[in-house]
Coordinates of C-alpha atoms in Angstrom, one line a residue:
M1 CA 43.6 19.7 7.9
A2 CA 43.5 17.5 11.0
T3 CA 39.7 18.0 11.2
K4 CA 39.2 16.9 7.6
L5 CA 41.4 13.9 8.2
S6 CA 39.5 12.9 11.3
E7 CA 36.2 13.3 9.4
R8 CA 37.4 10.9 6.7
L9 CA 38.8 8.4 9.1
A10 CA 35.9 8.5 11.6
P11 CA 33.6 6.1 9.6
W12 CA 36.4 3.6 9.1
L13 CA 37.3 3.7 12.8
A14 CA 33.7 3.2 13.7
L15 CA 33.5 0.2 11.4
V16 CA 36.7 -1.3 12.9
V17 CA 35.3 -0.8 16.4
L18 CA 32.0 -2.4 15.5
L19 CA 33.8 -5.5 14.0
L20 CA 35.9 -5.8 17.1
I21 CA 32.9 -5.7 19.3
W22 CA 31.1 -8.2 17.1
E23 CA 34.1 -10.5 17.2
G24 CA 34.4 -10.1 21.0
V25 CA 30.7 -10.9 21.6
C26 CA 30.8 -14.0 19.5
R27 CA 34.0 -15.3 21.2
G28 CA 33.0 -14.2 24.7
F29 CA 29.6 -15.8 24.7
S30 CA 30.7 -18.7 22.5
L31 CA 27.9 -18.2 20.1
P32 CA 27.6 -21.0 17.5
S33 CA 28.3 -19.9 13.9
F34 CA 24.8 -20.9 12.7
V35 CA 23.3 -18.4 15.2
L36 CA 25.8 -15.5 14.7
P37 CA 29.1 -16.0 13.0
S38 CA 32.0 -13.9 14.0
P39 CA 33.8 -11.7 11.4
S40 CA 36.8 -14.0 11.4
A41 CA 34.5 -17.0 10.7
I42 CA 32.8 -15.1 7.8
V43 CA 36.2 -14.3 6.3
T44 CA 37.4 -18.0 6.7
A45 CA 34.2 -19.3 5.0
A46 CA 34.6 -16.8 2.1
M47 CA 38.2 -17.8 1.5
R48 CA 37.4 -21.5 1.7
L49 CA 35.1 -21.2 -1.3
G50 CA 37.6 -19.5 -3.5
P51 CA 37.3 -16.6 -6.0
G52 CA 35.8 -18.7 -8.8
V53 CA 32.6 -19.5 -6.9
W54 CA 32.2 -15.9 -5.8
L55 CA 32.8 -14.5 -9.3
D56 CA 30.3 -16.9 -10.8
H57 CA 27.5 -16.0 -8.4
T58 CA 28.4 -12.3 -8.4
W59 CA 28.3 -12.0 -12.2
A60 CA 24.9 -13.8 -12.2
T61 CA 23.4 -11.2 -9.8
L62 CA 25.2 -8.3 -11.4
R63 CA 24.0 -9.2 -14.9
V64 CA 20.3 -9.3 -13.9
T65 CA 20.7 -6.1 -11.8
L66 CA 22.1 -4.1 -14.7
M67 CA 19.7 -5.5 -17.2
G68 CA 16.7 -4.7 -15.0
Y69 CA 18.2 -1.3 -14.1
G70 CA 18.8 -0.5 -17.8
L71 CA 15.2 -1.5 -18.7
S72 CA 13.9 0.7 -15.9
I73 CA 15.7 3.7 -17.4
L74 CA 14.7 3.0 -21.0
I75 CA 11.0 2.7 -20.0
G76 CA 10.9 5.1 -16.9
V77 CA 12.3 8.2 -18.5
P78 CA 10.1 8.3 -21.6
L79 CA 7.1 7.4 -19.5
A80 CA 7.9 10.3 -17.2
I81 CA 8.1 12.7 -20.1
A82 CA 4.7 11.4 -21.4
L83 CA 3.2 11.8 -17.9
A84 CA 4.6 15.4 -17.6
S85 CA 3.3 16.3 -21.1
S86 CA -0.3 15.1 -20.6
K87 CA -2.5 15.7 -17.6
L88 CA -5.0 13.2 -18.9
L89 CA -2.3 10.5 -19.2
S90 CA -1.0 11.3 -15.8
R91 CA -4.4 11.0 -14.2
T92 CA -4.9 7.7 -16.0
L93 CA -1.6 6.0 -15.5
Y94 CA -0.3 7.4 -12.3
P95 CA -2.8 5.6 -10.0
L96 CA -1.9 2.3 -11.8
L97 CA 1.8 2.9 -11.2
V98 CA 1.1 3.5 -7.5
I99 CA -0.9 0.2 -7.4
V100 CA 2.0 -1.7 -9.0
Q101 CA 4.5 -0.1 -6.7
S102 CA 2.3 -0.9 -3.6
T103 CA 2.0 -4.6 -4.5
P104 CA 4.5 -6.7 -2.5
I105 CA 7.0 -7.9 -5.1
V106 CA 7.9 -10.9 -2.9
A107 CA 4.3 -12.1 -3.2
V108 CA 4.1 -11.5 -6.9
A109 CA 7.5 -12.9 -7.9
P110 CA 6.4 -16.6 -7.9
I111 CA 3.5 -15.7 -10.2
I112 CA 5.8 -13.8 -12.5
V113 CA 8.2 -16.8 -12.7
V114 CA 5.3 -19.2 -13.5
V115 CA 4.0 -16.9 -16.2
M116 CA 7.3 -16.0 -17.8
G117 CA 9.1 -19.3 -17.2
A118 CA 12.7 -20.0 -16.3
G119 CA 15.7 -18.0 -17.3
D120 CA 16.7 -14.4 -16.9
L121 CA 13.5 -12.8 -18.2
P122 CA 11.4 -13.1 -15.1
R123 CA 14.3 -12.1 -12.9
V124 CA 15.0 -9.0 -15.0
F125 CA 11.3 -8.1 -15.0
I126 CA 11.1 -8.4 -11.2
T127 CA 14.2 -6.2 -10.9
F128 CA 12.6 -3.7 -13.3
L129 CA 9.4 -3.5 -11.3
I130 CA 11.3 -2.6 -8.2
A131 CA 13.6 -0.1 -9.8
F132 CA 11.6 1.9 -12.2
F133 CA 9.1 3.7 -10.0
P134 CA 11.5 6.2 -8.3
I135 CA 12.8 7.1 -11.8
V136 CA 9.4 7.9 -13.1
V137 CA 8.3 9.9 -10.1
S138 CA 11.5 11.9 -9.7
T139 CA 11.8 12.7 -13.4
V140 CA 8.2 13.9 -13.5
T141 CA 8.9 16.1 -10.5
G142 CA 11.9 17.6 -12.2
L143 CA 10.2 18.2 -15.5
L144 CA 7.3 20.0 -13.8
A145 CA 9.6 22.0 -11.5
T146 CA 10.9 24.0 -14.4
P147 CA 10.3 27.7 -13.9
G148 CA 7.2 28.9 -15.6
E149 CA 8.8 32.1 -17.0
L150 CA 11.3 30.0 -18.9
I151 CA 8.6 28.0 -20.5
E152 CA 6.6 31.1 -21.4
L153 CA 9.8 32.7 -22.9
S154 CA 10.6 29.7 -25.0
R155 CA 7.0 29.5 -26.3
S156 CA 7.0 33.2 -27.1
L157 CA 10.2 32.6 -29.2
G158 CA 8.4 29.9 -31.1
A159 CA 10.2 26.9 -29.6
S160 CA 8.6 23.6 -30.4
R161 CA 7.4 21.2 -27.7
S162 CA 10.2 18.8 -28.3
R163 CA 12.8 21.6 -28.1
E164 CA 11.2 22.8 -24.9
Y165 CA 11.7 19.5 -23.3
R166 CA 15.2 18.9 -24.7
N167 CA 16.7 22.3 -23.9
I168 CA 14.8 23.5 -20.9
R169 CA 12.8 20.9 -19.0
L170 CA 15.2 17.9 -19.2
P171 CA 18.2 19.9 -17.9
F172 CA 16.2 21.1 -14.9
A173 CA 15.2 17.4 -14.3
I174 CA 18.7 16.1 -14.4
P175 CA 19.4 16.5 -10.6
H176 CA 16.1 14.8 -9.8
L177 CA 16.8 12.0 -12.3
F178 CA 20.2 11.2 -10.9
S179 CA 18.8 11.3 -7.3
A180 CA 16.4 8.6 -8.5
L181 CA 19.1 6.7 -10.4
R182 CA 21.1 6.4 -7.2
I183 CA 18.2 5.0 -5.3
S184 CA 17.1 2.7 -8.1
I185 CA 20.5 1.1 -8.6
T186 CA 20.3 -0.1 -5.0
L187 CA 16.7 -1.2 -5.4
A188 CA 17.8 -3.1 -8.6
V189 CA 20.2 -5.2 -6.5
I190 CA 17.4 -5.9 -4.1
G191 CA 15.1 -6.9 -7.0
A192 CA 17.7 -9.3 -8.4
V193 CA 18.2 -11.0 -5.0
V194 CA 14.4 -11.3 -4.5
A195 CA 14.1 -12.9 -7.9
E196 CA 16.9 -15.3 -7.1
F197 CA 15.2 -16.3 -3.9
V198 CA 12.2 -17.4 -6.0
A199 CA 13.9 -19.1 -9.0
A200 CA 17.6 -19.3 -9.8
E201 CA 20.4 -21.6 -10.1
K202 CA 23.1 -19.0 -9.7
G203 CA 23.5 -15.7 -8.0
L204 CA 24.2 -14.3 -4.5
G205 CA 20.5 -14.4 -3.6
Y206 CA 20.4 -18.1 -4.6
F207 CA 23.6 -18.7 -2.7
I208 CA 22.3 -17.1 0.5
N209 CA 19.1 -19.2 0.3
F210 CA 21.1 -22.4 -0.3
S211 CA 23.6 -21.6 2.4
T212 CA 21.0 -20.9 5.1
S213 CA 19.1 -24.1 4.2
M214 CA 22.3 -26.0 4.8
F215 CA 23.0 -24.1 8.0
Q216 CA 26.2 -22.6 6.5
V217 CA 25.5 -19.2 8.0
P218 CA 29.1 -17.8 7.8
Q219 CA 29.2 -18.1 4.0
A220 CA 25.6 -16.7 3.8
F221 CA 26.9 -13.6 5.7
A222 CA 29.8 -13.4 3.3
A223 CA 27.4 -13.3 0.3
L224 CA 25.4 -10.7 2.1
L225 CA 28.4 -8.5 2.7
L226 CA 29.4 -8.9 -0.9
L227 CA 25.9 -7.7 -1.9
V228 CA 26.3 -4.6 0.3
V229 CA 29.7 -3.9 -1.4
I230 CA 28.1 -4.2 -4.9
S231 CA 25.3 -1.8 -3.9
L232 CA 27.7 0.8 -2.6
V233 CA 30.0 0.5 -5.6
L234 CA 27.1 0.9 -8.1
F235 CA 25.7 3.8 -6.0
H236 CA 29.0 5.6 -6.2
L237 CA 29.4 4.8 -9.9
V238 CA 26.1 6.5 -10.7
G239 CA 27.3 9.5 -8.7
L240 CA 30.6 9.5 -10.6
L241 CA 28.7 9.4 -13.9
Q242 CA 26.7 12.5 -12.9
K243 CA 29.9 14.2 -11.9
L244 CA 31.6 13.4 -15.3
L245 CA 28.6 14.1 -17.6
F246 CA 26.6 16.8 -15.8
P247 CA 28.9 18.5 -13.2
W248 CA 26.7 21.6 -13.3
S249 CA 23.8 19.6 -11.9
L250 CA 25.6 18.9 -8.6
P251 CA 25.3 20.9 -5.4
K252 CA 28.1 23.6 -5.1
G253 CA 30.1 21.5 -2.5
E254 CA 30.2 18.5 -4.8
H255 CA 31.7 19.9 -8.0

């Protein structure tokens, strides 16, 4: 019992120690806040702005994140099924997907904004580009990892191709899919922030860019920490969704 309690408390104690060291270094060396703000200065800056400002920017980022993430699922999963179903399609499209993923989004983002114009559309598209690739790759891997004997058995019983995917391949792909969904939700947050760096009037990415340009580094750190919290919460929500909907797909220790 004591061992389990210490294991749970250890990360929090490590975080507290890190914050104390951070605070001590900033105070001991009298570091200016525009170089490295102390935790207390970050909290003070965050409280000075008030909850209204934070909610406004948080919702702007969260909206784009969820829209881009949802689009990556809607396109990524059917595309993965298509790639797993056809070797010709896989050989044709997979190299193109790798090229798209290998292209630095930071460099392409300004072009996307110019082509698509202002508004949420270019930001959602940038978020989608960053988030969809892991979903496609992991889902294809899961679909193709289905034991061959099960596929042969289903075909010998006259199962259709759609039924094969629905009842056999997709269940085997669920653990791979949710592993990708956990990764992609954090990437979606990154995509939304990158898009806000390029063109936005609201959002935590825009706020960080604006704050650093005005040398208001403590409030920029506060926005950064809020982004970390959002990413962690969304990551755990995806895990909770898997636990509620597909508990059988979890490792034995996580049921």
